[in-house]
mmCIF file of C-alpha atoms in Angstrom:
data_model
loop_
_atom_site.group_PDB
_atom_site.id
_atom_site.type_symbol
_atom_site.label_atom_id
_atom_site.label_comp_id
_atom_site.label_asym_id
_atom_site.label_seq_id
_atom_site.Cartn_x
_atom_site.Cartn_y
_atom_site.Cartn_z
ATOM 1 C CA UNK A 1192 -23.320 -49.580 -29.690
ATOM 2 C CA UNK A 1193 -24.268 -47.681 -32.819
ATOM 3 C CA UNK A 1194 -22.582 -48.811 -36.010
ATOM 4 C CA UNK A 1195 -22.489 -47.226 -39.439
ATOM 5 C CA UNK A 1196 -21.912 -49.388 -42.503
ATOM 6 C CA UNK A 1197 -21.049 -47.800 -45.798
ATOM 7 C CA UNK A 1198 -21.613 -49.465 -49.163
ATOM 8 C CA UNK A 1199 -22.044 -48.730 -52.827
ATOM 9 C CA UNK A 1200 -18.556 -47.761 -53.878
ATOM 10 C CA UNK A 1201 -16.812 -49.074 -56.949
ATOM 11 C CA UNK A 1202 -14.932 -48.310 -60.124
ATOM 12 C CA UNK A 1203 -16.490 -45.860 -62.551
ATOM 13 C CA UNK A 1204 -15.361 -43.904 -65.570
ATOM 14 C CA UNK A 1205 -15.280 -40.094 -65.520
ATOM 15 C CA UNK A 1206 -18.767 -38.710 -65.970
ATOM 16 C CA UNK A 1207 -20.344 -41.767 -64.391
ATOM 17 C CA UNK A 1208 -22.533 -42.068 -61.320
ATOM 18 C CA UNK A 1209 -22.616 -43.999 -58.061
ATOM 19 C CA UNK A 1210 -24.948 -44.054 -55.076
ATOM 20 C CA UNK A 1211 -23.449 -44.656 -51.653
ATOM 21 C CA UNK A 1212 -25.461 -45.897 -48.703
ATOM 22 C CA UNK A 1213 -24.817 -45.623 -44.986
ATOM 23 C CA UNK A 1214 -26.909 -47.865 -42.770
ATOM 24 C CA UNK A 1215 -27.145 -47.043 -39.066
ATOM 25 C CA UNK A 1216 -27.834 -49.699 -36.489
ATOM 26 C CA UNK A 1217 -29.631 -47.341 -34.112
ATOM 27 C CA UNK A 1218 -32.798 -45.417 -34.833
ATOM 28 C CA UNK A 1219 -31.410 -42.547 -32.740
ATOM 29 C CA UNK A 1220 -29.345 -41.502 -35.730
ATOM 30 C CA UNK A 1221 -32.413 -39.713 -37.093
ATOM 31 C CA UNK A 1222 -31.889 -36.962 -34.506
ATOM 32 C CA UNK A 1223 -28.347 -36.176 -35.636
ATOM 33 C CA UNK A 1224 -26.825 -34.225 -38.448
ATOM 34 C CA UNK A 1225 -25.198 -36.853 -40.647
ATOM 35 C CA UNK A 1226 -22.423 -36.346 -43.150
ATOM 36 C CA UNK A 1227 -20.333 -37.983 -45.788
ATOM 37 C CA UNK A 1228 -16.582 -37.561 -45.661
ATOM 38 C CA UNK A 1229 -13.829 -38.726 -47.987
ATOM 39 C CA UNK A 1230 -10.126 -39.291 -47.773
ATOM 40 C CA UNK A 1231 -7.921 -39.492 -50.824
ATOM 41 C CA UNK A 1232 -4.444 -41.010 -50.720
ATOM 42 C CA UNK A 1233 -2.009 -38.669 -49.033
ATOM 43 C CA UNK A 1234 -4.689 -36.170 -48.095
ATOM 44 C CA UNK A 1235 -6.667 -35.326 -44.992
ATOM 45 C CA UNK A 1236 -10.213 -36.481 -44.560
ATOM 46 C CA UNK A 1237 -12.673 -33.821 -45.718
ATOM 47 C CA UNK A 1238 -16.382 -33.246 -45.314
ATOM 48 C CA UNK A 1239 -18.262 -33.708 -48.582
ATOM 49 C CA UNK A 1240 -21.893 -33.196 -47.625
ATOM 50 C CA UNK A 1241 -24.107 -32.978 -44.554
ATOM 51 C CA UNK A 1242 -27.792 -33.282 -43.855
ATOM 52 C CA UNK A 1243 -29.562 -32.127 -40.688
ATOM 53 C CA UNK A 1244 -32.328 -33.965 -38.891
ATOM 54 C CA UNK A 1245 -34.693 -31.501 -40.519
ATOM 55 C CA UNK A 1246 -33.404 -32.269 -44.000
ATOM 56 C CA UNK A 1247 -31.295 -29.183 -44.677
ATOM 57 C CA UNK A 1248 -28.224 -29.931 -46.750
ATOM 58 C CA UNK A 1249 -24.797 -28.429 -47.299
ATOM 59 C CA UNK A 1250 -22.001 -29.381 -49.682
ATOM 60 C CA UNK A 1251 -18.314 -28.837 -50.220
ATOM 61 C CA UNK A 1252 -17.725 -26.448 -53.118
ATOM 62 C CA UNK A 1253 -15.947 -29.188 -55.052
ATOM 63 C CA UNK A 1254 -19.120 -31.339 -55.280
ATOM 64 C CA UNK A 1255 -21.916 -28.781 -55.432
ATOM 65 C CA UNK A 1256 -24.272 -29.451 -58.279
ATOM 66 C CA UNK A 1257 -22.948 -32.998 -58.704
ATOM 67 C CA UNK A 1258 -23.585 -34.765 -55.381
ATOM 68 C CA UNK A 1259 -26.847 -35.047 -53.475
ATOM 69 C CA UNK A 1260 -27.177 -36.223 -49.861
ATOM 70 C CA UNK A 1261 -30.450 -37.611 -48.606
ATOM 71 C CA UNK A 1262 -31.765 -39.731 -45.751
ATOM 72 C CA UNK A 1263 -34.475 -42.313 -45.296
ATOM 73 C CA UNK A 1264 -35.587 -42.124 -41.667
ATOM 74 C CA UNK A 1265 -37.620 -45.336 -41.859
ATOM 75 C CA UNK A 1266 -34.583 -47.263 -43.065
ATOM 76 C CA UNK A 1267 -32.040 -45.510 -40.823
ATOM 77 C CA UNK A 1268 -30.016 -44.876 -43.957
ATOM 78 C CA UNK A 1269 -28.193 -41.902 -45.453
ATOM 79 C CA UNK A 1270 -27.394 -41.778 -49.143
ATOM 80 C CA UNK A 1271 -24.959 -39.923 -51.347
ATOM 81 C CA UNK A 1272 -25.873 -39.736 -55.008
ATOM 82 C CA UNK A 1273 -22.767 -38.874 -56.990
ATOM 83 C CA UNK A 1274 -23.078 -37.755 -60.604
ATOM 84 C CA UNK A 1275 -20.615 -36.421 -63.131
ATOM 85 C CA UNK A 1276 -17.786 -38.083 -61.248
ATOM 86 C CA UNK A 1277 -14.273 -36.858 -61.782
ATOM 87 C CA UNK A 1278 -10.900 -38.546 -61.172
ATOM 88 C CA UNK A 1279 -10.366 -36.165 -58.257
ATOM 89 C CA UNK A 1280 -13.395 -37.727 -56.542
ATOM 90 C CA UNK A 1281 -11.362 -40.885 -56.067
ATOM 91 C CA UNK A 1282 -11.223 -41.583 -52.325
ATOM 92 C CA UNK A 1283 -12.502 -43.748 -49.516
ATOM 93 C CA UNK A 1284 -15.899 -42.409 -48.512
ATOM 94 C CA UNK A 1285 -17.139 -42.546 -44.926
ATOM 95 C CA UNK A 1286 -20.283 -41.505 -43.140
ATOM 96 C CA UNK A 1287 -20.455 -40.180 -39.625
ATOM 97 C CA UNK A 1288 -22.198 -37.614 -37.563
ATOM 98 C CA UNK A 1289 -21.335 -33.935 -37.966
ATOM 99 C CA UNK A 1290 -19.237 -33.165 -36.047
ATOM 100 C CA UNK A 1291 -17.847 -36.667 -36.305
ATOM 101 C CA UNK A 1292 -17.738 -39.135 -33.455
ATOM 102 C CA UNK A 1293 -14.537 -41.177 -33.381
ATOM 103 C CA UNK A 1294 -16.181 -44.496 -32.402
ATOM 104 C CA UNK A 1295 -18.466 -44.278 -35.449
ATOM 105 C CA UNK A 1296 -15.757 -44.326 -38.102
ATOM 106 C CA UNK A 1297 -16.263 -47.457 -40.170
ATOM 107 C CA UNK A 1298 -14.320 -49.081 -42.971
ATOM 108 C CA UNK A 1299 -15.659 -46.753 -45.600
ATOM 109 C CA UNK A 1300 -16.297 -47.578 -49.209
ATOM 110 C CA UNK A 1301 -13.775 -47.088 -51.986
ATOM 111 C CA UNK A 1302 -14.702 -44.927 -54.981
ATOM 112 C CA UNK A 1303 -12.349 -44.981 -57.931
ATOM 113 C CA UNK A 1304 -12.926 -42.735 -60.930
ATOM 114 C CA UNK A 1305 -10.659 -43.515 -63.837
ATOM 115 C CA UNK A 1306 -10.688 -44.071 -67.568
#
C-alpha cells in the first residue's frame, strides 16, 4: 500500500522560509498529479499547490510568488519551498494526489509562523 510521509515543518518567524518534503513509498506516484494541502485550526483543508506528472504547476492565490512546488522523480519525493512566510500560513500541511485519495492522507507536518 502506498504511503506518503510529510516532513520539514517547524516554527519560523514571519518572513522566514521552510522546505517541506513528501516521500512516497511507491514509484507509481510519478504518474500522478501531486499536491500540497493545508488545514488551519477551525478551517477546512485547502489545496495550496499542485504539480502534474509533466511538471506543470498551479498555486492558490494566497501563496503565489512565495511558494514553489517541485518533484524529484528519482527520489519519489515532492517538495514545497515556502518563502516569505506569514502568520496566516500557520497550518498542518499534507501531501496527497490531486484529486486526493482518502487512504493517502498522512499525519501531515505542522508549520507555525509567529513572532
